[in-house]
Structure formats: structure tokens, C-alpha cells
Amino acid sequence: MIDQDVRKIPVVLAMPFNIQRKIIASELLQCGFRVFMADTGLRAIELTLTKKPKIVFANFELDDMTGGDLLSAPDAMRATKDTDLALIVARKIDQGDQRSLPKKNIHLAKGTKFAKELTSMLVDLNILV
């Protein structure tokens, strides 16, 4: 048996309830995150304010707002200004969509590249070191 430090870093995952959310939540759990899930952007904002996550992951589309709108909220509030932001996308983002997104967000593609992009993001943010 290997002794390993398990860090339960809080993150918020804002995605509609579906199989992709379950897969992505599983990937995040395997990375040592404590995942708080939200079906709507409003619930994700509430979780962001109460749980103080290191990262907010948002699906590109939510029922009550876009992922870009959701990711603008933590950046606009003093209490959550240092929260890292990641937009989970299934398609390439066009320039119109890009302009409406916060500057500091990271894009992660759903599918086969997700684990690799997630790992790269966590290394870049100095979370896996």
C-alpha cells in the first residue's frame, strides 16, 4: 500500500445533469478535488460564494445562463476574484463567443482530450506540484 497525500481541493462543476457531468466529475475526483456540482449557473454562483473553490468549471451552455456569463461572476466579485475559471466546450469557440468570455478563463474540450488538457491546466496553475 502506498502512502499518498490526498488533497481535497474544492471545485465547482456547473453542468446539466447528464452522463458527461458524471464522467467529468469522476476525472476531477481522481485528481484529488472535492467536487460541488451545480445544474444551473445561479446554483454555481451560490456554491462559489459559500465553498470558495479553487476552480469553477462551467459547461458552455447552462439552463439559466451561458458558461461565459457564469465565469464572469467570480471575476466581478471581490470575494472570489482569485478563483480560476475553466470553460468546458464541445466545439471550437468562435470570435463572437470569445469576446463575451472573461479574459482569464481556460478552455477544456470534452472528449478524448479532456484528461490531457485538465492535467496540463492543473500543472500550469501549480495545483499538481
CSV table of N, CA and C in Angstrom, one decimal:
chain,number,residue,atom,x,y,z
A,1,MET,N,0.8,-1.2,0.0
A,1,MET,CA,0.0,0.0,0.0
A,1,MET,C,0.9,1.2,0.0
A,2,ILE,N,0.5,2.2,-0.8
A,2,ILE,CA,1.3,3.4,-0.9
A,2,ILE,C,0.7,4.5,-0.1
A,3,ASP,N,1.5,5.2,0.7
A,3,ASP,CA,1.1,6.4,1.5
A,3,ASP,C,1.0,7.6,0.5
A,4,GLN,N,-0.1,8.2,0.4
A,4,GLN,CA,-0.2,9.3,-0.6
A,4,GLN,C,-1.1,10.3,0.1
A,5,ASP,N,-0.6,11.6,0.0
A,5,ASP,CA,-1.4,12.7,0.5
A,5,ASP,C,-2.6,12.9,-0.5
A,6,VAL,N,-3.8,12.9,0.0
A,6,VAL,CA,-4.9,13.2,-0.8
A,6,VAL,C,-5.4,14.6,-0.4
A,7,ARG,N,-5.3,15.5,-1.4
A,7,ARG,CA,-5.7,16.9,-1.2
A,7,ARG,C,-7.1,17.1,-1.7
A,8,LYS,N,-8.0,17.5,-0.9
A,8,LYS,CA,-9.4,17.7,-1.3
A,8,LYS,C,-9.6,19.1,-1.6
A,9,ILE,N,-9.1,19.6,-2.8
A,9,ILE,CA,-9.2,21.0,-3.2
A,9,ILE,C,-10.7,21.2,-3.7
A,10,PRO,N,-11.4,22.1,-3.2
A,10,PRO,CA,-12.8,22.4,-3.6
A,10,PRO,C,-12.8,23.0,-5.0
A,11,VAL,N,-13.7,22.4,-5.8
A,11,VAL,CA,-14.0,23.0,-7.2
A,11,VAL,C,-15.5,22.9,-7.4
A,12,VAL,N,-16.0,23.8,-8.2
A,12,VAL,CA,-17.4,23.8,-8.6
A,12,VAL,C,-17.5,23.3,-10.0
A,13,LEU,N,-18.4,22.4,-10.3
A,13,LEU,CA,-18.6,21.9,-11.7
A,13,LEU,C,-20.1,22.2,-12.0
A,14,ALA,N,-20.2,23.2,-12.9
A,14,ALA,CA,-21.6,23.6,-13.4
A,14,ALA,C,-21.9,23.0,-14.7
A,15,MET,N,-22.7,22.0,-14.7
A,15,MET,CA,-23.1,21.3,-15.9
A,15,MET,C,-24.5,20.7,-15.7
A,16,PRO,N,-25.3,20.6,-16.8
A,16,PRO,CA,-26.6,20.0,-16.7
A,16,PRO,C,-26.4,18.5,-16.3
A,17,PHE,N,-27.3,18.0,-15.6
A,17,PHE,CA,-27.3,16.6,-15.2
A,17,PHE,C,-27.3,15.7,-16.4
A,18,ASN,N,-26.2,15.0,-16.7
A,18,ASN,CA,-26.1,14.1,-17.8
A,18,ASN,C,-24.9,13.2,-17.6
A,19,ILE,N,-24.7,12.3,-18.5
A,19,ILE,CA,-23.5,11.3,-18.4
A,19,ILE,C,-22.2,12.0,-18.4
A,20,GLN,N,-22.1,13.1,-19.3
A,20,GLN,CA,-20.8,13.8,-19.4
A,20,GLN,C,-20.4,14.4,-18.0
A,21,ARG,N,-21.4,15.0,-17.3
A,21,ARG,CA,-21.1,15.5,-16.0
A,21,ARG,C,-20.6,14.5,-15.0
A,22,LYS,N,-21.1,13.3,-15.1
A,22,LYS,CA,-20.7,12.2,-14.3
A,22,LYS,C,-19.2,11.8,-14.6
A,23,ILE,N,-18.9,11.8,-15.9
A,23,ILE,CA,-17.6,11.4,-16.4
A,23,ILE,C,-16.6,12.5,-15.9
A,24,ILE,N,-16.9,13.7,-16.2
A,24,ILE,CA,-16.0,14.8,-15.8
A,24,ILE,C,-15.8,14.9,-14.3
A,25,ALA,N,-16.9,14.8,-13.5
A,25,ALA,CA,-16.8,14.8,-12.1
A,25,ALA,C,-15.9,13.7,-11.6
A,26,SER,N,-16.0,12.5,-12.2
A,26,SER,CA,-15.1,11.4,-11.9
A,26,SER,C,-13.6,11.7,-12.1
A,27,GLU,N,-13.3,12.3,-13.3
A,27,GLU,CA,-12.0,12.8,-13.6
A,27,GLU,C,-11.4,13.7,-12.5
A,28,LEU,N,-12.3,14.7,-12.1
A,28,LEU,CA,-11.9,15.7,-11.1
A,28,LEU,C,-11.7,15.0,-9.8
A,29,LEU,N,-12.5,14.1,-9.4
A,29,LEU,CA,-12.3,13.3,-8.1
A,29,LEU,C,-11.0,12.6,-8.1
A,30,GLN,N,-10.7,12.0,-9.3
A,30,GLN,CA,-9.4,11.2,-9.4
A,30,GLN,C,-8.2,12.1,-9.2
A,31,CYS,N,-8.4,13.4,-9.5
A,31,CYS,CA,-7.3,14.4,-9.4
A,31,CYS,C,-7.2,14.9,-8.0
A,32,GLY,N,-8.1,14.4,-7.1
A,32,GLY,CA,-8.0,14.9,-5.7
A,32,GLY,C,-8.8,16.1,-5.3
A,33,PHE,N,-9.8,16.4,-6.2
A,33,PHE,CA,-10.7,17.5,-5.9
A,33,PHE,C,-11.9,17.1,-5.1
A,34,ARG,N,-12.5,18.0,-4.4
A,34,ARG,CA,-13.8,17.8,-3.8
A,34,ARG,C,-14.7,18.6,-4.7
A,35,VAL,N,-15.6,17.9,-5.4
A,35,VAL,CA,-16.4,18.4,-6.4
A,35,VAL,C,-17.8,18.8,-5.9
A,36,PHE,N,-18.2,20.1,-6.0
A,36,PHE,CA,-19.5,20.6,-5.8
A,36,PHE,C,-20.2,20.8,-7.1
A,37,MET,N,-21.3,20.1,-7.3
A,37,MET,CA,-22.0,20.1,-8.6
A,37,MET,C,-23.2,21.0,-8.6
A,38,ALA,N,-23.4,21.7,-9.7
A,38,ALA,CA,-24.5,22.6,-9.9
A,38,ALA,C,-25.1,22.4,-11.2
A,39,ASP,N,-26.4,22.3,-11.3
A,39,ASP,CA,-27.2,22.2,-12.5
A,39,ASP,C,-27.4,23.5,-13.2
A,40,THR,N,-27.3,24.6,-12.5
A,40,THR,CA,-27.6,25.9,-13.0
A,40,THR,C,-26.5,26.9,-12.7
A,41,GLY,N,-26.4,28.0,-13.4
A,41,GLY,CA,-25.4,29.0,-13.1
A,41,GLY,C,-25.7,29.7,-11.8
A,42,LEU,N,-26.9,29.9,-11.5
A,42,LEU,CA,-27.3,30.5,-10.2
A,42,LEU,C,-26.8,29.7,-9.0
A,43,ARG,N,-27.0,28.4,-9.1
A,43,ARG,CA,-26.5,27.5,-8.0
A,43,ARG,C,-25.0,27.5,-8.0
A,44,ALA,N,-24.4,27.5,-9.1
A,44,ALA,CA,-22.9,27.6,-9.2
A,44,ALA,C,-22.3,28.8,-8.5
A,45,ILE,N,-23.0,30.0,-8.7
A,45,ILE,CA,-22.6,31.2,-8.1
A,45,ILE,C,-22.7,31.1,-6.6
A,46,GLU,N,-23.8,30.5,-6.1
A,46,GLU,CA,-24.0,30.3,-4.7
A,46,GLU,C,-22.9,29.4,-4.1
A,47,LEU,N,-22.6,28.3,-4.8
A,47,LEU,CA,-21.6,27.4,-4.3
A,47,LEU,C,-20.2,28.1,-4.3
A,48,THR,N,-20.0,28.9,-5.3
A,48,THR,CA,-18.7,29.7,-5.4
A,48,THR,C,-18.5,30.6,-4.2
A,49,LEU,N,-19.6,31.3,-3.8
A,49,LEU,CA,-19.5,32.2,-2.7
A,49,LEU,C,-19.4,31.4,-1.4
A,50,THR,N,-20.0,30.3,-1.2
A,50,THR,CA,-20.0,29.6,0.1
A,50,THR,C,-18.9,28.6,0.2
A,51,LYS,N,-18.4,28.0,-0.9
A,51,LYS,CA,-17.4,26.9,-0.8
A,51,LYS,C,-16.0,27.4,-1.1
A,52,LYS,N,-15.9,28.6,-1.7
A,52,LYS,CA,-14.6,29.2,-2.1
A,52,LYS,C,-13.7,28.2,-2.8
A,53,PRO,N,-14.2,27.8,-4.0
A,53,PRO,CA,-13.4,26.8,-4.8
A,53,PRO,C,-12.2,27.4,-5.3
A,54,LYS,N,-11.2,26.5,-5.6
A,54,LYS,CA,-10.0,26.9,-6.3
A,54,LYS,C,-10.3,27.2,-7.8
A,55,ILE,N,-11.2,26.4,-8.4
A,55,ILE,CA,-11.5,26.5,-9.8
A,55,ILE,C,-13.1,26.3,-9.9
A,56,VAL,N,-13.6,27.1,-10.9
A,56,VAL,CA,-15.0,26.9,-11.3
A,56,VAL,C,-14.9,26.4,-12.7
A,57,PHE,N,-15.5,25.2,-12.9
A,57,PHE,CA,-15.6,24.6,-14.3
A,57,PHE,C,-17.0,24.8,-14.7
A,58,ALA,N,-17.2,25.4,-15.9
A,58,ALA,CA,-18.6,25.6,-16.4
A,58,ALA,C,-18.8,25.1,-17.8
A,59,ASN,N,-19.9,24.4,-18.0
A,59,ASN,CA,-20.3,24.0,-19.3
A,59,ASN,C,-20.6,25.2,-20.2
A,60,PHE,N,-20.4,25.1,-21.5
A,60,PHE,CA,-20.6,26.3,-22.3
A,60,PHE,C,-22.0,26.7,-22.3
A,61,GLU,N,-23.0,25.8,-22.2
A,61,GLU,CA,-24.4,26.1,-22.1
A,61,GLU,C,-25.0,25.6,-20.8
A,62,LEU,N,-25.7,26.4,-20.1
A,62,LEU,CA,-26.5,26.0,-18.9
A,62,LEU,C,-27.9,26.4,-19.1
A,63,ASP,N,-28.8,25.9,-18.3
A,63,ASP,CA,-30.2,26.2,-18.5
A,63,ASP,C,-30.6,27.7,-18.3
A,64,ASP,N,-29.9,28.3,-17.3
A,64,ASP,CA,-30.3,29.7,-17.0
A,64,ASP,C,-29.3,30.8,-17.5
A,65,MET,N,-28.2,30.4,-18.0
A,65,MET,CA,-27.2,31.4,-18.5
A,65,MET,C,-26.1,30.6,-19.2
A,66,THR,N,-25.3,31.4,-19.9
A,66,THR,CA,-24.2,30.7,-20.6
A,66,THR,C,-23.0,30.5,-19.6
A,67,GLY,N,-22.2,29.6,-20.0
A,67,GLY,CA,-21.0,29.4,-19.2
A,67,GLY,C,-20.1,30.6,-19.1
A,68,GLY,N,-20.1,31.4,-20.1
A,68,GLY,CA,-19.3,32.7,-20.1
A,68,GLY,C,-19.9,33.6,-19.1
A,69,ASP,N,-21.2,33.7,-19.1
A,69,ASP,CA,-21.9,34.6,-18.1
A,69,ASP,C,-21.5,34.1,-16.6
A,70,LEU,N,-21.6,32.8,-16.4
A,70,LEU,CA,-21.3,32.3,-15.1
A,70,LEU,C,-19.8,32.6,-14.7
A,71,LEU,N,-18.9,32.4,-15.7
A,71,LEU,CA,-17.5,32.6,-15.4
A,71,LEU,C,-17.1,34.1,-15.2
A,72,SER,N,-18.0,35.0,-15.6
A,72,SER,CA,-17.8,36.4,-15.4
A,72,SER,C,-18.1,36.8,-13.9
A,73,ALA,N,-19.0,36.0,-13.3
A,73,ALA,CA,-19.4,36.4,-11.9
A,73,ALA,C,-18.3,36.3,-10.9
A,74,PRO,N,-17.5,35.2,-10.8
A,74,PRO,CA,-16.5,35.2,-9.8
A,74,PRO,C,-15.4,36.3,-10.0
A,75,ASP,N,-15.2,36.6,-11.2
A,75,ASP,CA,-14.2,37.7,-11.6
A,75,ASP,C,-14.7,39.1,-11.1
A,76,ALA,N,-16.0,39.2,-11.1
A,76,ALA,CA,-16.6,40.5,-10.8
A,76,ALA,C,-16.7,40.8,-9.2
A,77,MET,N,-16.6,39.7,-8.5
A,77,MET,CA,-16.8,39.8,-7.0
A,77,MET,C,-15.4,39.8,-6.3
A,78,ARG,N,-15.3,40.6,-5.4
A,78,ARG,CA,-14.0,40.7,-4.6
A,78,ARG,C,-13.7,39.4,-3.9
A,79,ALA,N,-14.7,38.8,-3.3
A,79,ALA,CA,-14.6,37.6,-2.5
A,79,ALA,C,-14.1,36.4,-3.3
A,80,THR,N,-14.3,36.4,-4.6
A,80,THR,CA,-14.0,35.2,-5.5
A,80,THR,C,-13.1,35.6,-6.6
A,81,LYS,N,-12.5,36.8,-6.6
A,81,LYS,CA,-11.7,37.3,-7.7
A,81,LYS,C,-10.5,36.4,-8.0
A,82,ASP,N,-9.9,35.7,-7.1
A,82,ASP,CA,-8.8,34.9,-7.3
A,82,ASP,C,-9.1,33.4,-7.8
A,83,THR,N,-10.4,33.2,-8.0
A,83,THR,CA,-10.8,31.8,-8.4
A,83,THR,C,-10.4,31.6,-9.8
A,84,ASP,N,-9.8,30.5,-10.1
A,84,ASP,CA,-9.5,30.1,-11.5
A,84,ASP,C,-10.8,29.7,-12.2
A,85,LEU,N,-10.8,29.9,-13.5
A,85,LEU,CA,-12.1,29.6,-14.3
A,85,LEU,C,-11.7,28.7,-15.5
A,86,ALA,N,-12.6,27.7,-15.7
A,86,ALA,CA,-12.4,26.8,-16.9
A,86,ALA,C,-13.7,26.6,-17.6
A,87,LEU,N,-13.8,26.9,-18.9
A,87,LEU,CA,-15.0,26.6,-19.7
A,87,LEU,C,-14.8,25.3,-20.4
A,88,ILE,N,-15.8,24.4,-20.2
A,88,ILE,CA,-15.8,23.1,-20.8
A,88,ILE,C,-16.6,23.2,-22.1
A,89,VAL,N,-16.0,22.9,-23.2
A,89,VAL,CA,-16.6,23.1,-24.5
A,89,VAL,C,-16.6,21.8,-25.3
A,90,ALA,N,-17.6,21.7,-26.2
A,90,ALA,CA,-17.7,20.5,-27.1
A,90,ALA,C,-17.3,20.9,-28.5
A,91,ARG,N,-17.2,22.2,-28.7
A,91,ARG,CA,-16.9,22.7,-30.1
A,91,ARG,C,-15.9,23.9,-30.0
A,92,LYS,N,-15.3,24.2,-31.1
A,92,LYS,CA,-14.4,25.3,-31.2
A,92,LYS,C,-15.2,26.6,-30.9
A,93,ILE,N,-14.6,27.5,-30.1
A,93,ILE,CA,-15.2,28.8,-29.8
A,93,ILE,C,-14.9,29.8,-30.8
A,94,ASP,N,-16.0,30.4,-31.4
A,94,ASP,CA,-15.8,31.4,-32.4
A,94,ASP,C,-15.4,32.8,-31.8
A,95,GLN,N,-15.1,33.8,-32.6
A,95,GLN,CA,-14.6,35.1,-32.1
A,95,GLN,C,-15.7,35.8,-31.3
A,96,GLY,N,-17.0,35.7,-31.8
A,96,GLY,CA,-18.1,36.3,-31.1
A,96,GLY,C,-18.3,35.8,-29.7
A,97,ASP,N,-18.2,34.5,-29.5
A,97,ASP,CA,-18.3,33.8,-28.2
A,97,ASP,C,-17.1,34.2,-27.4
A,98,GLN,N,-15.9,34.3,-28.0
A,98,GLN,CA,-14.7,34.6,-27.3
A,98,GLN,C,-14.7,36.0,-26.6
A,99,ARG,N,-15.3,36.9,-27.3
A,99,ARG,CA,-15.4,38.3,-26.8
A,99,ARG,C,-16.2,38.4,-25.5
A,100,SER,N,-17.2,37.5,-25.4
A,100,SER,CA,-18.1,37.6,-24.2
A,100,SER,C,-17.5,36.8,-23.0
A,101,LEU,N,-16.4,36.2,-23.1
A,101,LEU,CA,-15.8,35.4,-22.1
A,101,LEU,C,-14.8,36.2,-21.2
A,102,PRO,N,-14.7,35.9,-19.9
A,102,PRO,CA,-13.7,36.6,-19.1
A,102,PRO,C,-12.3,36.3,-19.7
A,103,LYS,N,-11.4,37.2,-19.6
A,103,LYS,CA,-10.0,37.1,-20.1
A,103,LYS,C,-9.2,35.9,-19.5
A,104,LYS,N,-9.4,35.6,-18.2
A,104,LYS,CA,-8.6,34.7,-17.6
A,104,LYS,C,-9.1,33.2,-17.6
A,105,ASN,N,-10.1,32.9,-18.4
A,105,ASN,CA,-10.6,31.6,-18.4
A,105,ASN,C,-9.8,30.7,-19.3
A,106,ILE,N,-9.9,29.4,-19.0
A,106,ILE,CA,-9.2,28.3,-19.7
A,106,ILE,C,-10.3,27.5,-20.4
A,107,HIS,N,-10.0,27.0,-21.6
A,107,HIS,CA,-10.9,26.2,-22.3
A,107,HIS,C,-10.5,24.7,-22.3
A,108,LEU,N,-11.4,23.8,-21.9
A,108,LEU,CA,-11.1,22.4,-21.9
A,108,LEU,C,-12.1,21.7,-22.8
A,109,ALA,N,-11.6,20.9,-23.7
A,109,ALA,CA,-12.5,20.2,-24.7
A,109,ALA,C,-13.0,18.9,-24.1
A,110,LYS,N,-14.4,18.7,-24.2
A,110,LYS,CA,-14.9,17.5,-23.8
A,110,LYS,C,-14.4,16.4,-24.8
A,111,GLY,N,-14.4,15.2,-24.3
A,111,GLY,CA,-14.0,14.1,-25.2
A,111,GLY,C,-12.6,13.5,-24.8
A,112,THR,N,-12.0,12.9,-25.8
A,112,THR,CA,-10.7,12.2,-25.6
A,112,THR,C,-9.6,13.0,-25.1
A,113,LYS,N,-9.6,14.3,-25.4
A,113,LYS,CA,-8.5,15.2,-24.9
A,113,LYS,C,-8.7,15.8,-23.5
A,114,PHE,N,-9.9,15.6,-22.9
A,114,PHE,CA,-10.2,16.2,-21.7
A,114,PHE,C,-9.1,16.0,-20.6
A,115,ALA,N,-8.8,14.7,-20.3
A,115,ALA,CA,-7.9,14.4,-19.3
A,115,ALA,C,-6.5,15.0,-19.5
A,116,LYS,N,-6.0,15.0,-20.7
A,116,LYS,CA,-4.7,15.6,-21.0
A,116,LYS,C,-4.8,17.1,-20.8
A,117,GLU,N,-5.9,17.8,-21.3
A,117,GLU,CA,-6.0,19.2,-21.1
A,117,GLU,C,-6.2,19.6,-19.7
A,118,LEU,N,-6.9,18.8,-18.9
A,118,LEU,CA,-7.1,19.0,-17.5
A,118,LEU,C,-5.7,18.9,-16.8
A,119,THR,N,-5.0,17.9,-17.1
A,119,THR,CA,-3.7,17.7,-16.4
A,119,THR,C,-2.8,18.9,-16.7
A,120,SER,N,-2.7,19.3,-18.0
A,120,SER,CA,-1.9,20.5,-18.4
A,120,SER,C,-2.3,21.7,-17.7
A,121,MET,N,-3.7,22.0,-17.6
A,121,MET,CA,-4.2,23.1,-16.8
A,121,MET,C,-3.7,23.1,-15.4
A,122,LEU,N,-3.9,21.9,-14.7
A,122,LEU,CA,-3.5,21.8,-13.3
A,122,LEU,C,-2.0,22.1,-13.1
A,123,VAL,N,-1.2,21.6,-14.0
A,123,VAL,CA,0.2,21.9,-13.9
A,123,VAL,C,0.5,23.4,-14.1
A,124,ASP,N,-0.1,24.0,-15.1
A,124,ASP,CA,0.0,25.4,-15.4
A,124,ASP,C,-0.4,26.3,-14.2
A,125,LEU,N,-1.4,25.8,-13.4
A,125,LEU,CA,-1.9,26.6,-12.3
A,125,LEU,C,-1.2,26.2,-11.0
A,126,ASN,N,-0.1,25.3,-11.1
A,126,ASN,CA,0.7,24.9,-10.0
A,126,ASN,C,-0.2,24.1,-8.9
A,127,ILE,N,-1.2,23.4,-9.4
A,127,ILE,CA,-2.0,22.6,-8.5
A,127,ILE,C,-1.5,21.2,-8.3
A,128,LEU,N,-0.9,20.7,-9.3
A,128,LEU,CA,-0.3,19.3,-9.2
A,128,LEU,C,1.1,19.2,-8.8
A,129,VAL,N,1.7,20.3,-8.4
A,129,VAL,CA,3.1,20.3,-8.0
A,129,VAL,C,3.2,20.3,-6.5
